[in-house]
JSON list of C-alpha atoms in Angstrom, two decimals:
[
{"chain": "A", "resi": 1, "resn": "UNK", "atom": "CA", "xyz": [-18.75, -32.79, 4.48]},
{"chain": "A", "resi": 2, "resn": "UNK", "atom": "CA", "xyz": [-18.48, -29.13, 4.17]},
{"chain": "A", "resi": 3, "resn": "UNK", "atom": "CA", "xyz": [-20.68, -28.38, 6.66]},
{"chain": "A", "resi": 4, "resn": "UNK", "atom": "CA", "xyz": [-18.90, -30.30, 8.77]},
{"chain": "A", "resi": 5, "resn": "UNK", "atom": "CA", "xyz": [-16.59, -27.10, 8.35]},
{"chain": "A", "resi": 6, "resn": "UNK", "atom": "CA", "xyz": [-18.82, -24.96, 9.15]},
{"chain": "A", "resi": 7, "resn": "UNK", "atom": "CA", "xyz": [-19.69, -26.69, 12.63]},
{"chain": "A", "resi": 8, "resn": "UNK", "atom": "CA", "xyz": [-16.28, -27.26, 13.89]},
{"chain": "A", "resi": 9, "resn": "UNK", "atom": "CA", "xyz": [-15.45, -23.11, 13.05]},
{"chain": "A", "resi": 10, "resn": "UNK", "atom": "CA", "xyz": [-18.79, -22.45, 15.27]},
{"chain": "A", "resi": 11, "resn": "UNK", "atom": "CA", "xyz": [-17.08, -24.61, 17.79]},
{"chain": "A", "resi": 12, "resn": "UNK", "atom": "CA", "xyz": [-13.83, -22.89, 17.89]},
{"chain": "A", "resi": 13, "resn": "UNK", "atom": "CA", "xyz": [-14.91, -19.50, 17.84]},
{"chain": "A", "resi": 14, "resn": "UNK", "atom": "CA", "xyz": [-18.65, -19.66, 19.09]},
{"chain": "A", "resi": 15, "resn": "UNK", "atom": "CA", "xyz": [-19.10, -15.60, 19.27]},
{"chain": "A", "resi": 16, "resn": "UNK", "atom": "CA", "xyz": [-17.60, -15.71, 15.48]},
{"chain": "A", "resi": 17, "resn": "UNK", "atom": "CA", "xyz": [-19.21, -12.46, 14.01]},
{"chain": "A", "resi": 18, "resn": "UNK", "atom": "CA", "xyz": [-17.45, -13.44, 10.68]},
{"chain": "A", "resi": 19, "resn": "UNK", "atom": "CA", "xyz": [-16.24, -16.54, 8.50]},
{"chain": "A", "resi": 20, "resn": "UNK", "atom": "CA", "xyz": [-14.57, -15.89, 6.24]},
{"chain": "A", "resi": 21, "resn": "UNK", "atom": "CA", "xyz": [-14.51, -18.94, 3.06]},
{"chain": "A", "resi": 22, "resn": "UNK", "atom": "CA", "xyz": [-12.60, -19.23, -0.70]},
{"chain": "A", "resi": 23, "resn": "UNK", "atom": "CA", "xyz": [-15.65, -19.57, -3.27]},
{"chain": "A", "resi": 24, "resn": "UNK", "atom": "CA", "xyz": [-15.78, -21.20, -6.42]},
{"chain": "A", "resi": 25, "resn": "UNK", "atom": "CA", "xyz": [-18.62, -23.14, -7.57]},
{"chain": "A", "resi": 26, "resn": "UNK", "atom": "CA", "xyz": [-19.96, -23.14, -3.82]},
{"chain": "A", "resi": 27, "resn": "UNK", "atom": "CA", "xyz": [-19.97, -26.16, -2.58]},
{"chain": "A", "resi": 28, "resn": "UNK", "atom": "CA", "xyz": [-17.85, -25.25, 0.04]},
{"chain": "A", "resi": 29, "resn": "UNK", "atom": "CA", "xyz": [-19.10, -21.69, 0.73]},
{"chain": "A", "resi": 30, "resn": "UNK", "atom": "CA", "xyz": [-22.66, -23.33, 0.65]},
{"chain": "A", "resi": 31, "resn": "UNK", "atom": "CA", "xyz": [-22.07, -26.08, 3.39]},
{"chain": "A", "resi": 32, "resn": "UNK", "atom": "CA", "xyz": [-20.11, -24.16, 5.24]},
{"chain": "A", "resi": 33, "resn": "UNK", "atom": "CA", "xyz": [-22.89, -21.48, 4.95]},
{"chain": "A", "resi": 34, "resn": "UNK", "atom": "CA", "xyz": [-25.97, -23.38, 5.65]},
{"chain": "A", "resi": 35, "resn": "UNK", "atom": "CA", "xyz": [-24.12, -24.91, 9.27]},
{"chain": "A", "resi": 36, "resn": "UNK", "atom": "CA", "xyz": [-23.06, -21.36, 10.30]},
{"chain": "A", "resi": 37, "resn": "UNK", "atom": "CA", "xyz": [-26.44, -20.05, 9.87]},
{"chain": "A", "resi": 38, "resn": "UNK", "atom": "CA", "xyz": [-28.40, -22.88, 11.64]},
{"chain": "A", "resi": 39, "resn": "UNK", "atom": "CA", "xyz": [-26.49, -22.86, 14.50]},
{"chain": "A", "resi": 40, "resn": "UNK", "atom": "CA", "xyz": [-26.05, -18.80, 14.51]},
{"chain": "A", "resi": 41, "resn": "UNK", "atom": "CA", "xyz": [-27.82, -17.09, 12.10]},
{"chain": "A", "resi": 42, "resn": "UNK", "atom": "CA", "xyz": [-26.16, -13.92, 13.03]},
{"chain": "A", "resi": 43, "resn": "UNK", "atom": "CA", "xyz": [-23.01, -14.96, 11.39]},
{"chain": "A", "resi": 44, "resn": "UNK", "atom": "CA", "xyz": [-21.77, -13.06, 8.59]},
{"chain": "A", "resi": 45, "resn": "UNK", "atom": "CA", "xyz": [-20.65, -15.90, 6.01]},
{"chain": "A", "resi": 46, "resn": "UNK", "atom": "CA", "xyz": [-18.72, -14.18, 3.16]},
{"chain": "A", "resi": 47, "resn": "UNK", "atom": "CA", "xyz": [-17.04, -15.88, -0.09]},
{"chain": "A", "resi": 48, "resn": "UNK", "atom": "CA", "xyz": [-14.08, -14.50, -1.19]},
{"chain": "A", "resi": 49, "resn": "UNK", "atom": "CA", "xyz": [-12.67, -15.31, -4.82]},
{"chain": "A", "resi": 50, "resn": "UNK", "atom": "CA", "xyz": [-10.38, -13.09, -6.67]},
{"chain": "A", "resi": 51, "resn": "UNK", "atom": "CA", "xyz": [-11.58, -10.34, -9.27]},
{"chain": "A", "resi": 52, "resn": "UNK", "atom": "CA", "xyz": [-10.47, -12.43, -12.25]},
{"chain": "A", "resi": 53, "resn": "UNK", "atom": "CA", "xyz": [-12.82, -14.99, -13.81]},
{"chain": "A", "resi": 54, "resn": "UNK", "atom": "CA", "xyz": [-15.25, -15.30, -10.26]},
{"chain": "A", "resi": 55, "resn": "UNK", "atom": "CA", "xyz": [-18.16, -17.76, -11.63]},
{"chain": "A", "resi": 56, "resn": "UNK", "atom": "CA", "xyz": [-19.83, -17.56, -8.86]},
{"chain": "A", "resi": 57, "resn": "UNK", "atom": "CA", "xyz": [-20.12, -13.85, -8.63]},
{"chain": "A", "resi": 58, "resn": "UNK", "atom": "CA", "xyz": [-21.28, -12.90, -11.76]},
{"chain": "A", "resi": 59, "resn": "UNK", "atom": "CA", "xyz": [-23.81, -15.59, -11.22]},
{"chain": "A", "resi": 60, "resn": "UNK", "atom": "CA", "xyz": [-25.41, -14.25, -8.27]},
{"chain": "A", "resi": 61, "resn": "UNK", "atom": "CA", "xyz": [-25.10, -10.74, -10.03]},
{"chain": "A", "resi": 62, "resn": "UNK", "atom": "CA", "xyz": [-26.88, -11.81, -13.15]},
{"chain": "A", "resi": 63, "resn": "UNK", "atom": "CA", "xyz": [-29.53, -13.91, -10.98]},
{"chain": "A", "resi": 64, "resn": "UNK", "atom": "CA", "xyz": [-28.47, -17.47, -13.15]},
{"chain": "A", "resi": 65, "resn": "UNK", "atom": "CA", "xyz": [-25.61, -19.51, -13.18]},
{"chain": "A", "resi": 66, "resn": "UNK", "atom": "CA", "xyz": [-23.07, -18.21, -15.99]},
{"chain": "A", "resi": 67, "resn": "UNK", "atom": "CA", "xyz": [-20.52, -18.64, -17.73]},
{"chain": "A", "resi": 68, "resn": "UNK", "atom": "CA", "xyz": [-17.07, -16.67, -17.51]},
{"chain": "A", "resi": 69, "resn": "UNK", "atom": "CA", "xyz": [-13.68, -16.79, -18.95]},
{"chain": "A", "resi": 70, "resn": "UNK", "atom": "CA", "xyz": [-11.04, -18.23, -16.77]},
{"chain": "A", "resi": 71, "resn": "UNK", "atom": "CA", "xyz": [-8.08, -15.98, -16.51]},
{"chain": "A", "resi": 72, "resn": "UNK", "atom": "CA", "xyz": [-4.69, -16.43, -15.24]},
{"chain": "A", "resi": 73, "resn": "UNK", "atom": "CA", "xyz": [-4.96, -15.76, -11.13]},
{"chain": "A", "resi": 74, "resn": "UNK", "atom": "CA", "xyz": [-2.79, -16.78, -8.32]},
{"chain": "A", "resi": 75, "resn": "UNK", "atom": "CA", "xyz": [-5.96, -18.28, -6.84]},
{"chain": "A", "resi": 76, "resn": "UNK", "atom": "CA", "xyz": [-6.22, -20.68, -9.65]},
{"chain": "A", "resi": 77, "resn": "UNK", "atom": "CA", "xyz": [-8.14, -23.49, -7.64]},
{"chain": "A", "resi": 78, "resn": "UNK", "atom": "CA", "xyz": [-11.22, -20.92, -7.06]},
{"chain": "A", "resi": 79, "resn": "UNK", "atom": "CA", "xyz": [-11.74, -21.00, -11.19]},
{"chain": "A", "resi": 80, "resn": "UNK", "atom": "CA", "xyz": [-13.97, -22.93, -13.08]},
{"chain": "A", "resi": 81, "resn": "UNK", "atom": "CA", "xyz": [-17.65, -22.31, -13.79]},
{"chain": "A", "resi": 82, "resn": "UNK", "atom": "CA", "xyz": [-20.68, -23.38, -11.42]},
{"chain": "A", "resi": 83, "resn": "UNK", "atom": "CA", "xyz": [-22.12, -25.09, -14.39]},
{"chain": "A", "resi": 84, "resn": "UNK", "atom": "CA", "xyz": [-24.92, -23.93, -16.30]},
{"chain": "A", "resi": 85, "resn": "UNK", "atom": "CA", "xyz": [-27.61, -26.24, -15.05]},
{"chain": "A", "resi": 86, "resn": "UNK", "atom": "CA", "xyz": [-26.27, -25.16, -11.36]},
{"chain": "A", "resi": 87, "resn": "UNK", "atom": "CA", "xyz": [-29.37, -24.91, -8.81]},
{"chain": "A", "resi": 88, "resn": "UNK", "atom": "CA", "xyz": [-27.76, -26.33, -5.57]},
{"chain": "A", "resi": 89, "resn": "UNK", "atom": "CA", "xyz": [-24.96, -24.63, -5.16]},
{"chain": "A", "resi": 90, "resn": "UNK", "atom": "CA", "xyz": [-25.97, -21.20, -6.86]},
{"chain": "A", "resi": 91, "resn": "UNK", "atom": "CA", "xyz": [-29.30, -21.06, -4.47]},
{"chain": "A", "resi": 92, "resn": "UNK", "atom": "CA", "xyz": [-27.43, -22.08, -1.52]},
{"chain": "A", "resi": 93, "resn": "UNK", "atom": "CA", "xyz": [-24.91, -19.53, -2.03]},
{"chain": "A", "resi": 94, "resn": "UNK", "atom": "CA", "xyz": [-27.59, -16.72, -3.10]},
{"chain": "A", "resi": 95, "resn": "UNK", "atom": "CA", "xyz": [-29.70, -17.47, -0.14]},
{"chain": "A", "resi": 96, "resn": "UNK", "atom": "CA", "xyz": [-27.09, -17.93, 2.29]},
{"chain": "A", "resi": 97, "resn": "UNK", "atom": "CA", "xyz": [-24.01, -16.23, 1.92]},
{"chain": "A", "resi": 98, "resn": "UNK", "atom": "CA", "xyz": [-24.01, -12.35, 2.93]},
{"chain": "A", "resi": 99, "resn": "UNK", "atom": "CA", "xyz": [-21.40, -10.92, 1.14]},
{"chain": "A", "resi": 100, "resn": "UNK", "atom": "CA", "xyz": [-18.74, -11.77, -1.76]},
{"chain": "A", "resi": 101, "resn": "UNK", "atom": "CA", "xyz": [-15.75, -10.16, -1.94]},
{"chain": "A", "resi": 102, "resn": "UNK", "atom": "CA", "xyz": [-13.21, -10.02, -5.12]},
{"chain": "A", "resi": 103, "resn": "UNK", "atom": "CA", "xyz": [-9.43, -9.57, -4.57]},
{"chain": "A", "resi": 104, "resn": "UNK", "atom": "CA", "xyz": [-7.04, -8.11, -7.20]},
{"chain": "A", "resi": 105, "resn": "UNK", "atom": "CA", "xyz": [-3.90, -10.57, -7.53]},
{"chain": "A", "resi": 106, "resn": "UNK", "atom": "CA", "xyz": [-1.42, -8.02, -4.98]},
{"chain": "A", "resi": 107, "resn": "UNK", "atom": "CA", "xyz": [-3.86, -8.13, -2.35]},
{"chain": "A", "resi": 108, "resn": "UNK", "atom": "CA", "xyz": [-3.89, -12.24, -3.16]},
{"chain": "A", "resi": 109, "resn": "UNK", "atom": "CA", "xyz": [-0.04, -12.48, -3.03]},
{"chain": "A", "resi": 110, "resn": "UNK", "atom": "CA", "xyz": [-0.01, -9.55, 0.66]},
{"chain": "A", "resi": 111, "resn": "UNK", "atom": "CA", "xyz": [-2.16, -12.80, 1.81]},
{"chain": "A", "resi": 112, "resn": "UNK", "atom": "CA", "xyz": [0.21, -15.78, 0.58]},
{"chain": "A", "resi": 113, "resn": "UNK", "atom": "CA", "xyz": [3.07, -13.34, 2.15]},
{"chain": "A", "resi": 114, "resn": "UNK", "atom": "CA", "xyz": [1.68, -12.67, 5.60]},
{"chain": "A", "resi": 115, "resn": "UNK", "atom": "CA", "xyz": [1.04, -16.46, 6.43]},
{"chain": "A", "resi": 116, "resn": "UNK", "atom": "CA", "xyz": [4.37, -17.22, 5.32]},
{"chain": "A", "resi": 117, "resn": "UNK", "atom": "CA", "xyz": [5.66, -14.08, 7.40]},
{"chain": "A", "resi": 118, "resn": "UNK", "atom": "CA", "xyz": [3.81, -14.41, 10.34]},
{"chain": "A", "resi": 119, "resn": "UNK", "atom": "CA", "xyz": [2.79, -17.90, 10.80]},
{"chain": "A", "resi": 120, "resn": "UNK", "atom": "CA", "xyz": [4.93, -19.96, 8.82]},
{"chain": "A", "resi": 121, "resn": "UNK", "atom": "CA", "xyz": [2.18, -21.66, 6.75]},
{"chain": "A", "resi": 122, "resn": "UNK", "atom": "CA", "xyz": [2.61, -22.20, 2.68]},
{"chain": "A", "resi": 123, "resn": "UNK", "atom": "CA", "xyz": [-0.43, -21.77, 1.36]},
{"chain": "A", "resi": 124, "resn": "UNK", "atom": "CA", "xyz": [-1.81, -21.42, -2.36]},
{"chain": "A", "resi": 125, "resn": "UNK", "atom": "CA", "xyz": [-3.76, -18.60, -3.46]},
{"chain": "A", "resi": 126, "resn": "UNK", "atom": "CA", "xyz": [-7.46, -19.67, -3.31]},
{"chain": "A", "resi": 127, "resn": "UNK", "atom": "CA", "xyz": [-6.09, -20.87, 0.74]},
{"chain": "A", "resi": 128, "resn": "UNK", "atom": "CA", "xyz": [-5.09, -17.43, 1.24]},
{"chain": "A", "resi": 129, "resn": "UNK", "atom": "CA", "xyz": [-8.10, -15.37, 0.38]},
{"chain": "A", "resi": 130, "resn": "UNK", "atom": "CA", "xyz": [-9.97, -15.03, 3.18]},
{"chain": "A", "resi": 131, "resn": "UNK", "atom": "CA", "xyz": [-6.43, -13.75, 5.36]},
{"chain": "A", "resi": 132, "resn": "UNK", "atom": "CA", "xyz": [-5.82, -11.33, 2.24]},
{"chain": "A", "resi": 133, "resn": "UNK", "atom": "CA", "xyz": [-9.43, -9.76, 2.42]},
{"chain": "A", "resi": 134, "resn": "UNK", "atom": "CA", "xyz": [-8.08, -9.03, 6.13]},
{"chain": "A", "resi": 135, "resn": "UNK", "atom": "CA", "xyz": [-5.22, -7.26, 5.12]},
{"chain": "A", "resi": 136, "resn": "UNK", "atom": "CA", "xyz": [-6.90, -4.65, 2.37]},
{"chain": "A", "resi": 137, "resn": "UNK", "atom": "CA", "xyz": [-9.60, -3.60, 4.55]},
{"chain": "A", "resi": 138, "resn": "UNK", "atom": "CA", "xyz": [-12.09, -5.05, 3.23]},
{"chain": "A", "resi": 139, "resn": "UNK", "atom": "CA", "xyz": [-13.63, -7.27, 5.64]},
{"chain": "A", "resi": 140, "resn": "UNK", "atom": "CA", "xyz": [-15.47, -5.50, 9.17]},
{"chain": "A", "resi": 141, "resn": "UNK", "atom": "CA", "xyz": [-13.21, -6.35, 12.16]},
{"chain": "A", "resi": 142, "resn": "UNK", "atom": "CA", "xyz": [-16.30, -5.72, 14.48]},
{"chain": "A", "resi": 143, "resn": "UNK", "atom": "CA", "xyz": [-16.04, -8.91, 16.26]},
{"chain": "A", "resi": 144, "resn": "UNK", "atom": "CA", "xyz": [-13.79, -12.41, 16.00]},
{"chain": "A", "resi": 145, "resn": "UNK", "atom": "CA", "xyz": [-13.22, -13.11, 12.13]},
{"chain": "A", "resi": 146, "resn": "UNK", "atom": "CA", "xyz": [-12.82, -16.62, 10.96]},
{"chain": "A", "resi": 147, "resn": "UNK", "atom": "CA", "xyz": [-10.74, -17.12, 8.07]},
{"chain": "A", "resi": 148, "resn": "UNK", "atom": "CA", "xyz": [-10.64, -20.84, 6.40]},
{"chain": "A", "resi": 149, "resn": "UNK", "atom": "CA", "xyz": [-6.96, -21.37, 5.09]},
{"chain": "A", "resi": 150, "resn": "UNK", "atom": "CA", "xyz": [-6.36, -24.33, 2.74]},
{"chain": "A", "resi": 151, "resn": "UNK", "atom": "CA", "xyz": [-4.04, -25.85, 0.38]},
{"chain": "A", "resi": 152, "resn": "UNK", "atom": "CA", "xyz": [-0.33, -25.76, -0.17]},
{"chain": "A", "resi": 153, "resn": "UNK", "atom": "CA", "xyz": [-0.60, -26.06, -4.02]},
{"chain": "A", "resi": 154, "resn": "UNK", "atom": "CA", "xyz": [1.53, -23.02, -4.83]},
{"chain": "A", "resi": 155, "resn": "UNK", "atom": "CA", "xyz": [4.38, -23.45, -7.35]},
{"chain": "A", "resi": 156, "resn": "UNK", "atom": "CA", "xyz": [7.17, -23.11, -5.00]},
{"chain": "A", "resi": 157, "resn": "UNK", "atom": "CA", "xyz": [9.51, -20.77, -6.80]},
{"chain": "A", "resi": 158, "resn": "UNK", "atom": "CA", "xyz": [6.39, -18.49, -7.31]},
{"chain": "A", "resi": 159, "resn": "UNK", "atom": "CA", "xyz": [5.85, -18.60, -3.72]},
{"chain": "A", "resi": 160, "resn": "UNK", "atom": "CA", "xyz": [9.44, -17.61, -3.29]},
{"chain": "A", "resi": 161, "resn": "UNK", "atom": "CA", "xyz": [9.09, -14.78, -5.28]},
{"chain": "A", "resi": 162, "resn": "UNK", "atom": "CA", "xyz": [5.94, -13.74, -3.38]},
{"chain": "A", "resi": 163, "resn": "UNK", "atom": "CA", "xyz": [7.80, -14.28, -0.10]},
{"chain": "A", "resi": 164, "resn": "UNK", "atom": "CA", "xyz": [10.29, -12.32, -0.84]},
{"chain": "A", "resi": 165, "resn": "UNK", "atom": "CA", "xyz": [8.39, -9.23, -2.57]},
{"chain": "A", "resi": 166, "resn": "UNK", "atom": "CA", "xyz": [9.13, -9.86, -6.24]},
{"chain": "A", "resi": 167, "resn": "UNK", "atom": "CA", "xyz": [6.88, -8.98, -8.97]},
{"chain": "A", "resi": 168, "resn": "UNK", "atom": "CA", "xyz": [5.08, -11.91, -10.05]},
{"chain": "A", "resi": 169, "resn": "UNK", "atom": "CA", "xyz": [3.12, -11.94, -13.91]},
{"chain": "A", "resi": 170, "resn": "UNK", "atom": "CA", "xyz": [-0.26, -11.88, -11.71]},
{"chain": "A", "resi": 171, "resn": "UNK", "atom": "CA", "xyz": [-0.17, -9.18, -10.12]},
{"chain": "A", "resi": 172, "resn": "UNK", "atom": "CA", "xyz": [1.06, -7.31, -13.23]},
{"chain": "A", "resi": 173, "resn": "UNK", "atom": "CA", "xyz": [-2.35, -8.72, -14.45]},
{"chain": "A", "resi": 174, "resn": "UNK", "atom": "CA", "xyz": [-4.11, -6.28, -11.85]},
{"chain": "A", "resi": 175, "resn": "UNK", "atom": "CA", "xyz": [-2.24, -2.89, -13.28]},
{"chain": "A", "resi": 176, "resn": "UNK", "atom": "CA", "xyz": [-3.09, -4.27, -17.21]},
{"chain": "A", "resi": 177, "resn": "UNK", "atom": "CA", "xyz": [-6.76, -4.78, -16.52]},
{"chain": "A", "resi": 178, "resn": "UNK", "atom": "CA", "xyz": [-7.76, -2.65, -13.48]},
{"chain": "A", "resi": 179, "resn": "UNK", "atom": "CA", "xyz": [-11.54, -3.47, -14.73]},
{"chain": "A", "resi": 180, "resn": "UNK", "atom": "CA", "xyz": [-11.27, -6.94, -13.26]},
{"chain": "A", "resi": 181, "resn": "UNK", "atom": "CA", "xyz": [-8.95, -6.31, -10.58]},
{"chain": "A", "resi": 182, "resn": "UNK", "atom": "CA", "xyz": [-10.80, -5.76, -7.05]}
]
């Protein structure tokens, strides 16, 4: 099913020199991956999860599936382990993805703000990722970007106070441990 992502993005955008896709435990950065790259290996496909408590990250960094402590994050719905045991999902990811990028929680909530802002769209943190990696920079604009938004889980008074540029307790999180902010 999440390749069927994958295929309908490649559809959409067929000279797509970027996608852009939230990853957890990488089930959907690894389907999403493996149709990209059949149908244009080219392709950059590049997770993005945020900088505090990324399972899937410190996985492919330590070369195993690990485990790591889940920690308060505006992208909530990206936590969780991959599972010890993991060898679908962690190889798919490994083998297929080309990049993965962490974002610090202000760069999350910048993301949550601009689709709000500029397209109208309420969208959780984990949705937003891709769209926030945009805005900091991070991502090469050197052809059409892709970015997959999903999910309107977002506590709506802490979406307010994104929306209208209130400090929220995450991204004080990013200022009290700059180690594990992006």
């Amino acid at each position: 099913g999440q390749g069927t992502l994958g295929i309908e993005m490649m559809q959409a955008v067929p000279d797509a020199a970027t996608i852009l896709v939230p990853l957890s435990g990488g089930g959907l950065a690894a389907g999403i991956a493996a149709a990209v790259n059949a149908i244009n290996p080219a392709t950059r496909v590049i997770g993005i999860s945020m900088a505090r408590g990324a399972a899937m990250k410190a996985s492919l960094d330590a070369g195993r599936p690990v485990l790591v402590e889940e920690l308060p994050t505006l992208a909530d719905s990206l936590g969780g382990g991959v599972g010890l045991d993991n060898r679908v999902t962690f190889a798919m990811c490994r083998d297929l993805l080309d990049d993965v990028l962490l974002l610090g929680e202000a760069e999350i909530a910048d993301g949550i703000r601009h689709l709000y802002e500029q397209e109208r769209e309420v969208v959780e943190g984990a949705g937003a990722v891709g769209v926030a990696a945009i805005l900091a920079g991070r991502v090469p604009l050197d052809g059409p970007v892709v970015a997959l938004i999903s999910g309107r889980n977002i506590d709506m008074t802490l979406h307010r106070q994104i929306v209208n540029g209130e400090p929220t307790r995450f991204e004080a999180l990013d200022s009290a441990n700059p180690e594990r902010a992006a």
